[in-house]
Amino acid sequence: MKKKVSIKINGKMYEREVEPRLTLVDFLRHEIDLTGTHVGCEHGVCGACTVLINGHSGRSCLTFAVQADGAEITTVEGLAAADGELNALQQSLRDNHGLQCGFCTPGVLISLTELLRDNPDPSEEQVRDVLTGNLCRCTGYAGIVAAALETARRAHGEARS
Amino acid sequence: MGVKLFGARVARLEDPALLSGKGRFVDDVKLPAMLHACFVRSPHAHAFIRGIDTSAAKALPGVHAVFVADDLPAPMSGNRMPMLVPNPAIATQLTQYCLAREEVCYVGQTVAVVIADSRYIAEDAAALVDVDYEPLPAASDCREAAEPGSPRVHSELQNNIASKFRQSYGDVDAAFASATHIFEEDIWQHRGGGMAMETRAVVGDFDPVRDLLTVWSATQTPHIGRRMLADLIDRNLESIRFIAPDVGGGFGPKAIFYAEEAVIPAVAMKLRRPVKWIEDRREHFLCATQERDQYWKVAIGVDHNGKIKGVRGTLLHDTGAFVPWGIIMPYIAGATMPGPYVIPAYGLDVTVVLTNKVATTPVRGAGRPQAVFAMERLMDRVARELGLDPAEVRFRNLIQPEQMPYSVGLTFRDGKPLIYDSGDYPQAQREALRLVNYDTFKERKAALLAKGRFVGLGIANYVEGTGLGPYEGVTVRVLPSGKVAVATGATNQGQGTRTTISQIVADQVGCRIEDIVITIGDTAAISQGVGAFASRQAVNAGSSAKIAGGTVRTQIVKLAAQALGLPEGDIEIEDGVAFGRGGNKPSISFRDLYRLAQGMPGFSLAPGQTAGLEHTAYFTPPQASYCSGTHVVELEVDPMTGAVKFLNYAVAHDSGTIINPLIVDGQVQGGVAHGIGNALLEWMKYDENAQPLTITLADYLLPMATDVPTCKIAHIESPTPLNPLGVKGAGEGGTIPAPAAIIAAIEDALSEFGVHFTETPLMPDRIVAALKDAGAYEKLKVVA
């Protein structure tokens, strides 16, 4: 009944025997103890469970762990530097008060990480469009949008100079 | 003293952990041998339970137990849950049983609970629990439920009226007799959910060695939870520890004490195994309390200048199937209606009606958005009928700053006279209008209209009672390391409580904010606590932090003066070091002072000295403090699709002295988002049998990043004299006037067509339908 999976998560390989119905987010949270990725709705709307699957953002609540067999996953725990220093996007979210309860924040960080990688200089409209995949009940999004734009601007400024 | 933290934009202490996935929420609690729960819930809005067969569920491998009401410990098994805010005006003292006994009264009510090795197995087993229901007629709409002969919500009751009361002052009949004009409106604000991103969650763990029952709960009120649980299982308060760790949003519904919070710990005790229950989103839609449904029929009497003579009406409040939080929401609504205006006479008859739906209890705003919506819709009506500018009508009626403190004439929900303590209402309206360039709005509107674009502007004012009692406490204690421990019964669901309390204590004691070690939401850390609701924590916990921190500072100064041989007046404190002001600046660190404060075994302390450097303060406010403000919204409506696009959103608000502008701005902006949801999106739909139809986030819409504009925010600071900080609440003012301002702006945008809106949520299809009824599309064709 159980099936063996091998998944690379934040650069490290994990092998486990899992039930086919185990979701990827439950695998991350309860099998690997990476509890940074959160479950908000279990039907793919809220985006709290968003992780990068082979470089693309995906809903870990709508993905089974067996579907991620052989995949490379990045979770929020994989974003900060090894010494724990926040990366530019994380720091900017703090500076711009882009989080309150912090429950949606891991998913927001993953979505924006993908956006800024693929489009280093997004418009506000593009940022807001991407963020429609992440519901935040606390912040009203203003700080999150400001943080994304500031991160892009800084990266852009540094690249130019 | 070093850099003053109070009033500064201090980055939050909460953030680094939350940004790196190291937050600790209830579902992150993992204990050895932990089991998982799934509740069996009523599929019917109203039914008798004829029998429950749990044998198939119990036989499933991995299932440890299935509990029904009689399996719970006494007195929980046979007693209804306690009512949080009882009131003699409540005719029907109904709260639910933790697990239903003979009757279920809303879809989702807890009937049984399955405990298994995993949530997956528990859900499988819950589906195998066979409950024999006898469905009964259900009451879905509170207007019908209030009528004689309608289906009864509870079979044991004779009718569905939970309470009736009147709030009034002045001679209302005389006021209306003297009015030149009288205008009446029917107004409805619809219910919605708190919809915190983290659903409710409970872990129970019993340690028989220490005889300690530990409960982790995603709650706003851990101390209240502990008290309720102690009553329900007849257990000593000190042998229960409630912990609210990181909590992923509250917004009101998590202030309630729920059946699940009682059942899970009780089951954990019985099984001698830790048990976890994490609510899923469907359960949140069905069973987490909701708010708003209120039907108002109100009239305003004015003179020929638009000056208010009186306001009167009726209010029908849908309380759902039970009354767990009492009747404070309709009570607050009635007391909020007069708002910032001089209203010589006022009378409101309130009826609280039971329906077979989940109970309504406070959701961000708690009765105030409805009241403000009703009052501001009346103000817009007056402006339109008399041909006056909506801002001008409001200016003519606003309470003036020199009238403060202003006694309205009603009693507020704290039992005290409704007296506005401070504020400058005209100033707030002027500021908000300035932020959107109100002076040039009419030109902008006309220019865009000529291009076929429909732009409108809406104004809404509000006054909000905040900072309610009874108290909140803070303990401040210097540690052996020289750091400063702080504990509070105030809780943190994203409001930045950790940061603001730390700012206050660091300033008071004289240490670096980094050296504050703070414990929040843990009943083991401080004996008394209340929690988060009614925008009360900055007022009560903040004031306690100032008093406790100030007292510890006095203790430090005294001890340092003795140690350094200086007069107390010569001692200064900075960054955890006390030093003499003059000469060679002799100094002593908090670390060394801690040791001195312990005394020596066998020797007495110096006269006047207390044990350690420590103090606990419980500030209790003399009455509510009233914050206020104005929202001005400029938006565009696409008449073909009914889509609404915000062009400008301005907020001028007065929450007294501001502890941290970064956090207050965030509270305002976030509150506006919630108000936008209430105004345009959030619709909790029930059918005529009270069966909920919107139980996913795909059909119940929350505001997204493309729905919420970044607000322009102006702070008007009128410090309240009612607490030592001068602060008032800030968490709900963003939400309260938003629907009123937004609906007014939509109506203004479509003023060409004479459409009129008095309900929320106002969704695109309803805008289009109203335009159709008004013949708007015939006119648009002519223009095209």
XYZ file of C-alpha atoms in Angstrom, chain B residues 361-668:
308
model
C -20.367 36.802 17.655
C -17.969 39.708 17.075
C -16.064 39.887 13.792
C -13.661 42.816 13.304
C -15.858 45.868 13.935
C -18.454 43.990 16.028
C -21.775 45.666 15.258
C -20.215 49.000 14.383
C -19.930 48.596 10.583
C -23.684 48.020 10.443
C -24.444 51.083 12.582
C -22.109 53.327 10.604
C -23.550 51.999 7.353
C -27.078 52.850 8.535
C -26.167 56.338 9.789
C -24.026 57.308 6.798
C -26.628 56.084 4.319
C -29.062 58.433 6.065
C -26.592 61.312 5.807
C -26.167 60.726 2.080
C -29.921 60.597 1.686
C -30.263 63.965 3.423
C -27.579 65.467 1.186
C -29.223 64.167 -1.966
C -32.769 65.170 -1.039
C -31.777 68.663 0.083
C -29.312 69.183 -2.754
C -26.429 69.668 -0.358
C -22.799 68.583 -0.634
C -22.398 65.311 1.340
C -19.293 66.674 3.081
C -21.127 69.868 3.999
C -24.124 68.050 5.523
C -21.693 66.143 7.695
C -19.733 69.258 8.713
C -23.004 70.902 9.797
C -23.784 68.033 12.154
C -20.398 66.940 13.499
C -19.671 67.262 17.212
C -17.134 70.067 17.603
C -13.818 69.573 19.448
C -14.792 72.164 22.065
C -17.810 69.997 22.959
C -15.457 67.258 24.258
C -15.955 65.325 26.446
C -19.306 64.714 24.793
C -22.083 62.786 26.487
C -24.298 61.066 23.917
C -27.062 60.099 26.325
C -26.839 56.312 25.995
C -25.163 53.589 28.033
C -22.332 51.774 26.250
C -21.655 48.072 26.302
C -19.291 48.464 29.269
C -22.214 49.623 31.405
C -20.825 53.171 31.529
C -22.384 56.329 30.103
C -21.473 56.748 26.419
C -19.091 59.700 26.795
C -16.650 60.478 23.997
C -13.428 61.302 25.834
C -11.536 63.220 23.137
C -11.251 63.799 19.412
C -11.522 66.356 16.614
C -14.073 64.970 14.192
C -14.176 67.935 11.743
C -10.390 67.841 11.531
C -10.428 64.153 10.572
C -12.980 64.790 7.842
C -10.985 67.765 6.535
C -7.787 65.670 6.458
C -9.381 62.744 4.645
C -10.971 65.070 2.079
C -7.632 66.807 1.569
C -5.900 63.467 0.896
C -8.166 62.860 -2.118
C -8.181 66.490 -3.343
C -11.880 66.807 -2.671
C -11.936 70.404 -3.898
C -11.259 69.283 -7.450
C -13.268 66.058 -7.387
C -16.360 67.447 -9.108
C -14.255 68.659 -12.049
C -12.512 65.281 -12.290
C -15.817 63.489 -12.203
C -17.356 65.683 -14.894
C -14.330 65.352 -17.171
C -14.321 61.568 -16.894
C -18.082 61.343 -17.300
C -17.733 63.185 -20.593
C -15.486 60.315 -21.687
C -18.072 57.768 -20.593
C -16.350 56.844 -17.318
C -18.338 56.632 -14.096
C -16.391 57.895 -11.100
C -17.843 58.474 -7.648
C -16.844 59.546 -4.177
C -18.103 58.411 -0.795
C -17.548 59.703 2.720
C -18.090 57.905 6.006
C -17.395 58.962 9.587
C -17.310 56.769 12.655
C -16.769 56.738 16.393
C -15.706 53.458 17.956
C -15.666 52.409 21.601
C -12.299 50.737 22.208
C -10.064 49.613 25.021
C -12.781 47.825 26.972
C -12.121 46.345 30.387
C -12.011 44.573 32.665
C -8.208 44.737 32.704
C -5.077 43.334 31.172
C -1.874 42.644 33.048
C 1.862 42.855 32.510
C 4.643 41.459 34.677
C 8.116 43.003 34.338
C 11.047 41.215 35.960
C 14.816 41.739 35.749
C 16.549 38.415 35.031
C 19.910 37.122 36.321
C 21.370 37.772 32.861
C 20.416 41.427 33.131
C 17.753 40.961 30.484
C 14.168 41.889 31.274
C 11.379 39.320 31.303
C 7.905 40.503 30.377
C 4.706 38.460 30.574
C 1.217 39.495 29.603
C -2.244 38.024 29.254
C -2.641 40.055 26.074
C -2.332 37.885 22.982
C -0.878 38.127 19.521
C -2.679 37.202 16.302
C -0.667 39.554 14.118
C -1.229 42.857 15.914
C 2.444 43.152 16.888
C 1.632 42.932 20.600
C 5.095 41.556 21.311
C 6.696 44.609 19.753
C 4.500 47.352 21.190
C 4.610 45.993 24.752
C 8.393 45.595 24.436
C 8.742 49.186 23.210
C 6.904 50.490 26.246
C 8.777 48.354 28.774
C 12.197 49.030 27.241
C 11.585 52.781 27.488
C 10.275 52.569 31.027
C 12.907 50.265 32.474
C 15.783 51.616 30.402
C 17.006 48.619 28.441
C 17.518 47.689 24.808
C 14.430 46.254 23.101
C 16.587 43.292 22.068
C 17.035 42.485 25.767
C 13.326 42.043 26.426
C 12.318 38.400 26.832
C 8.558 38.344 26.388
C 5.988 35.605 26.995
C 2.583 36.083 25.413
C -0.573 33.997 25.477
C 0.496 31.572 28.207
C -1.600 31.243 31.357
C 1.437 29.878 33.195
C 3.271 33.184 32.770
C 0.752 35.506 34.431
C -2.139 34.608 36.678
C -4.856 36.888 35.261
C -5.630 37.672 31.650
C -8.451 38.526 29.278
C -7.224 38.651 25.682
C -7.823 40.215 22.306
C -11.166 41.755 21.321
C -12.666 45.246 21.145
C -9.332 46.846 20.165
C -8.420 46.710 23.823
C -4.885 45.410 24.230
C -2.768 48.492 23.527
C -4.953 50.403 25.981
C -5.000 47.876 28.794
C -1.799 45.845 28.392
C 0.048 48.920 27.139
C -0.928 50.897 30.224
C -0.015 47.973 32.472
C 3.363 47.763 30.735
C 3.967 51.415 31.480
C 2.951 51.072 35.132
C 4.843 47.817 35.745
C 7.926 49.028 33.851
C 7.874 52.339 35.675
C 7.644 50.611 39.040
C 10.588 48.348 38.249
C 12.519 51.410 37.137
C 11.843 52.995 40.528
C 13.095 49.821 42.208
C 16.234 49.886 40.056
C 16.914 53.547 40.824
C 16.509 52.955 44.541
C 18.809 49.940 44.615
C 21.415 51.536 42.337
C 21.456 54.671 44.509
C 22.177 52.515 47.543
C 24.836 50.499 45.708
C 26.578 53.536 44.257
C 26.154 55.721 47.366
C 24.368 58.459 45.413
C 21.061 60.284 45.858
C 18.256 58.651 43.837
C 17.869 61.852 41.858
C 21.362 61.413 40.423
C 20.704 57.970 38.924
C 20.154 57.529 35.205
C 19.470 54.318 33.347
C 20.415 53.380 29.806
C 20.763 50.073 27.962
C 20.491 47.977 31.114
C 23.004 49.976 33.151
C 22.272 52.382 36.030
C 24.830 55.142 36.456
C 25.462 58.319 38.401
C 24.890 61.496 36.469
C 27.908 63.484 37.613
C 31.630 63.010 38.239
C 33.236 59.818 37.038
C 29.826 58.269 36.290
C 29.968 55.213 38.550
C 27.709 52.490 37.203
C 26.103 49.164 37.983
C 24.515 46.776 35.499
C 21.047 45.179 35.720
C 22.898 41.884 36.071
C 24.612 43.002 39.269
C 21.494 44.760 40.509
C 19.585 41.497 40.100
C 22.002 39.813 42.515
C 21.701 42.629 45.034
C 17.936 42.445 44.798
C 17.976 38.788 45.856
C 19.477 39.718 49.260
C 21.524 37.210 51.214
C 20.216 34.020 52.834
C 19.340 34.746 56.416
C 19.572 38.543 56.185
C 16.659 40.940 55.940
C 16.135 43.176 52.936
C 16.681 46.894 53.371
C 13.655 48.853 54.566
C 11.309 49.523 51.656
C 13.004 47.011 49.362
C 10.875 44.267 47.777
C 12.025 40.825 46.636
C 13.681 40.977 43.250
C 13.242 43.720 40.689
C 9.734 42.819 39.687
C 6.232 44.194 39.424
C 2.888 43.132 38.007
C 0.290 45.737 37.065
C -3.325 45.149 36.041
C -4.622 48.350 34.479
C -8.384 48.663 34.398
C -9.911 51.433 32.284
C -12.543 53.682 33.875
C -14.638 53.364 30.681
C -14.218 52.768 26.946
C -12.019 55.236 25.064
C -13.512 56.395 21.782
C -11.430 56.505 18.627
C -12.817 58.049 15.475
C -12.120 58.896 11.888
C -13.201 59.431 8.313
C -12.868 57.332 5.184
C -13.114 58.972 1.771
C -13.248 56.675 -1.238
C -12.948 57.550 -4.899
C -13.716 54.744 -7.292
C -14.842 53.923 -10.794
C -17.677 51.606 -11.756
C -17.895 49.837 -15.091
C -21.657 49.848 -15.700
C -21.412 47.040 -18.242
C -19.818 44.534 -15.837
C -20.535 46.037 -12.420
C -16.807 45.937 -11.654
C -15.530 48.428 -9.102
C -12.019 49.876 -9.269
C -10.579 51.985 -6.468
C -8.829 55.183 -7.572
C -8.181 56.763 -4.180
C -8.704 55.523 -0.653
C -8.039 57.970 2.180
C -8.269 57.331 5.902
C -7.904 59.926 8.619
C -8.127 58.252 11.973
C -7.645 59.117 15.588
C -6.585 56.300 17.855
C -5.062 58.615 20.405
C -1.337 58.524 20.994
C 0.426 56.137 18.630
C 2.898 53.605 20.029
C 4.225 52.406 16.659
C 3.044 54.096 13.417
C 4.282 51.146 11.332
C 1.925 48.821 13.179
C -1.014 51.258 13.300
C -0.766 51.891 9.559
C -0.787 48.126 9.041
C -3.864 47.742 11.231
C -5.686 50.486 9.303
